Amino acid sequence: MRSRSTGTRFLMVAVGCLLLLTYLGVAGIGYLALAALWRAAPDPATTALVVVGTGLLVGYLSYRFGTSAVLSRLEAVELPRSRAPKLYYRLDRLEERMGVDAPTIYVAQLPAPNAFAIGSARSGAIVLDRSLLRFLTVDELEGLLAHELAHLEGYDAFVQTLALSVFQTVAGLLVLLCSPLLLAIVGAARAIAWMRGRPGAWPRTIFGRLLRRLERGVQLAFLLVTLAVRAHSRRREYAADDRAAAVTGNPLALARALRKIQRVADPRRGLLSPLYVHTEDDDWTRLFSTHPDTSERVERLVERARTGSANGRSQRVQ
């Protein structure tokens, strides 16, 4: 019995040593490959430009093809000018006042009554839920269109996509550079666990705990970047509201449109959720929201009309 136990113990130690040698071997090969690439790489400044340029290119392609994919998935159809002449008349006036080319207007059956803009100031598109054409007045639709045009004018979604793409590219490169070290740490953790006779307990070894701390650091970095991007998105929503109020001279029309959308329904949390108007959330959820609370946006617009900063007319938000 003791000889069997000794044999099992010896076998587990041997497996542990084999695992350690395998991981260290792969880590060594990875290190040599990265060292060769580093020696062949241009100067640091050029390398940084290549990395950032790659991130920008990937972001641009992702955004360009993603726009077509969104329209296709929604089965969005272009709204003919003959179907909504008053809407297009207001749109033409807005284009003259804002730094955007004429966007293509699409209608689709969205998860909830809403609108969003995709593309850029030179080749943008605005998608409207079909129901908006029924329950919003022309003034309210104009305010909503001005808000979406402001997003196109500021290249808001485009800039955010490029920024995230660059961050992901840089983060991926850093992970690649650290991969030999990470492989060595994993190998050491698994080897120690096997040698102790508890293969499944490798996360609780000193190297396993170190790896877990590194993973949490990476997760924290991604969390902070996500919070920064979401905070910037919320600021751009306020900026788009202000721009729409200034261009139309009627902040209460946009306020009424937002309030009506809020009352009709909450958008389902899906892939397009970041593009929609959102209703109230708790304080923690708001940190991750791409849109400010709708009530706060309405209050800002009402206050803007009250102070006359956008030549707001005396109207009432219903």
Short mmCIF file of N, CA and C in Angstrom, two decimals, residues 48-64 158-170:
data_model
loop_
_atom_site.label_atom_id
_atom_site.label_comp_id
_atom_site.label_asym_id
_atom_site.label_seq_id
_atom_site.Cartn_x
_atom_site.Cartn_y
_atom_site.Cartn_z
N ALA A 48 5.26 52.75 -32.32
CA ALA A 48 4.04 53.29 -31.71
C ALA A 48 3.08 53.79 -32.78
N LEU A 49 3.60 54.45 -33.80
CA LEU A 49 2.75 54.92 -34.89
C LEU A 49 2.08 53.76 -35.62
N VAL A 50 2.84 52.68 -35.82
CA VAL A 50 2.27 51.50 -36.49
C VAL A 50 1.15 50.90 -35.66
N VAL A 51 1.38 50.79 -34.34
CA VAL A 51 0.37 50.20 -33.46
C VAL A 51 -0.89 51.06 -33.45
N VAL A 52 -0.72 52.38 -33.26
CA VAL A 52 -1.88 53.27 -33.23
C VAL A 52 -2.58 53.28 -34.59
N GLY A 53 -1.78 53.29 -35.67
CA GLY A 53 -2.37 53.27 -37.00
C GLY A 53 -3.17 52.01 -37.26
N THR A 54 -2.64 50.88 -36.77
CA THR A 54 -3.38 49.61 -36.92
C THR A 54 -4.70 49.67 -36.17
N GLY A 55 -4.66 50.22 -34.96
CA GLY A 55 -5.89 50.34 -34.18
C GLY A 55 -6.90 51.24 -34.87
N LEU A 56 -6.44 52.34 -35.44
CA LEU A 56 -7.34 53.25 -36.14
C LEU A 56 -7.94 52.59 -37.38
N LEU A 57 -7.11 51.85 -38.11
CA LEU A 57 -7.60 51.17 -39.32
C LEU A 57 -8.64 50.11 -38.97
N VAL A 58 -8.33 49.34 -37.94
CA VAL A 58 -9.29 48.30 -37.52
C VAL A 58 -10.59 48.94 -37.05
N GLY A 59 -10.48 50.04 -36.30
CA GLY A 59 -11.68 50.73 -35.84
C GLY A 59 -12.49 51.30 -36.99
N TYR A 60 -11.81 51.87 -37.97
CA TYR A 60 -12.51 52.44 -39.12
C TYR A 60 -13.25 51.35 -39.91
N LEU A 61 -12.56 50.24 -40.17
CA LEU A 61 -13.20 49.15 -40.92
C LEU A 61 -14.36 48.57 -40.13
N SER A 62 -14.16 48.42 -38.81
CA SER A 62 -15.23 47.89 -37.97
C SER A 62 -16.45 48.80 -38.01
N TYR A 63 -16.20 50.10 -37.92
CA TYR A 63 -17.32 51.04 -37.93
C TYR A 63 -18.00 51.09 -39.29
N ARG A 64 -17.18 51.09 -40.34
CA ARG A 64 -17.74 51.18 -41.70
C ARG A 64 -18.62 49.98 -42.02
N PHE A 158 -18.19 57.65 -34.14
CA PHE A 158 -16.99 57.30 -34.89
C PHE A 158 -15.75 57.47 -34.02
N VAL A 159 -15.65 58.58 -33.31
CA VAL A 159 -14.50 58.84 -32.45
C VAL A 159 -14.42 57.81 -31.33
N GLN A 160 -15.55 57.48 -30.73
CA GLN A 160 -15.54 56.50 -29.65
C GLN A 160 -15.11 55.13 -30.15
N THR A 161 -15.57 54.76 -31.35
CA THR A 161 -15.18 53.47 -31.91
C THR A 161 -13.67 53.42 -32.15
N LEU A 162 -13.11 54.50 -32.71
CA LEU A 162 -11.67 54.53 -32.96
C LEU A 162 -10.89 54.49 -31.65
N ALA A 163 -11.34 55.23 -30.64
CA ALA A 163 -10.63 55.25 -29.37
C ALA A 163 -10.62 53.86 -28.73
N LEU A 164 -11.75 53.18 -28.74
CA LEU A 164 -11.81 51.84 -28.17
C LEU A 164 -10.94 50.86 -28.96
N SER A 165 -10.93 51.02 -30.28
CA SER A 165 -10.14 50.13 -31.12
C SER A 165 -8.65 50.30 -30.82
N VAL A 166 -8.20 51.55 -30.68
CA VAL A 166 -6.79 51.79 -30.36
C VAL A 166 -6.44 51.20 -29.00
N PHE A 167 -7.32 51.40 -28.01
CA PHE A 167 -7.06 50.84 -26.68
C PHE A 167 -6.96 49.32 -26.74
N GLN A 168 -7.89 48.68 -27.44
CA GLN A 168 -7.88 47.22 -27.53
C GLN A 168 -6.63 46.72 -28.25
N THR A 169 -6.19 47.45 -29.28
CA THR A 169 -4.98 47.06 -30.00
C THR A 169 -3.76 47.15 -29.09
N VAL A 170 -3.64 48.26 -28.37
CA VAL A 170 -2.51 48.44 -27.45
C VAL A 170 -2.56 47.39 -26.34
#
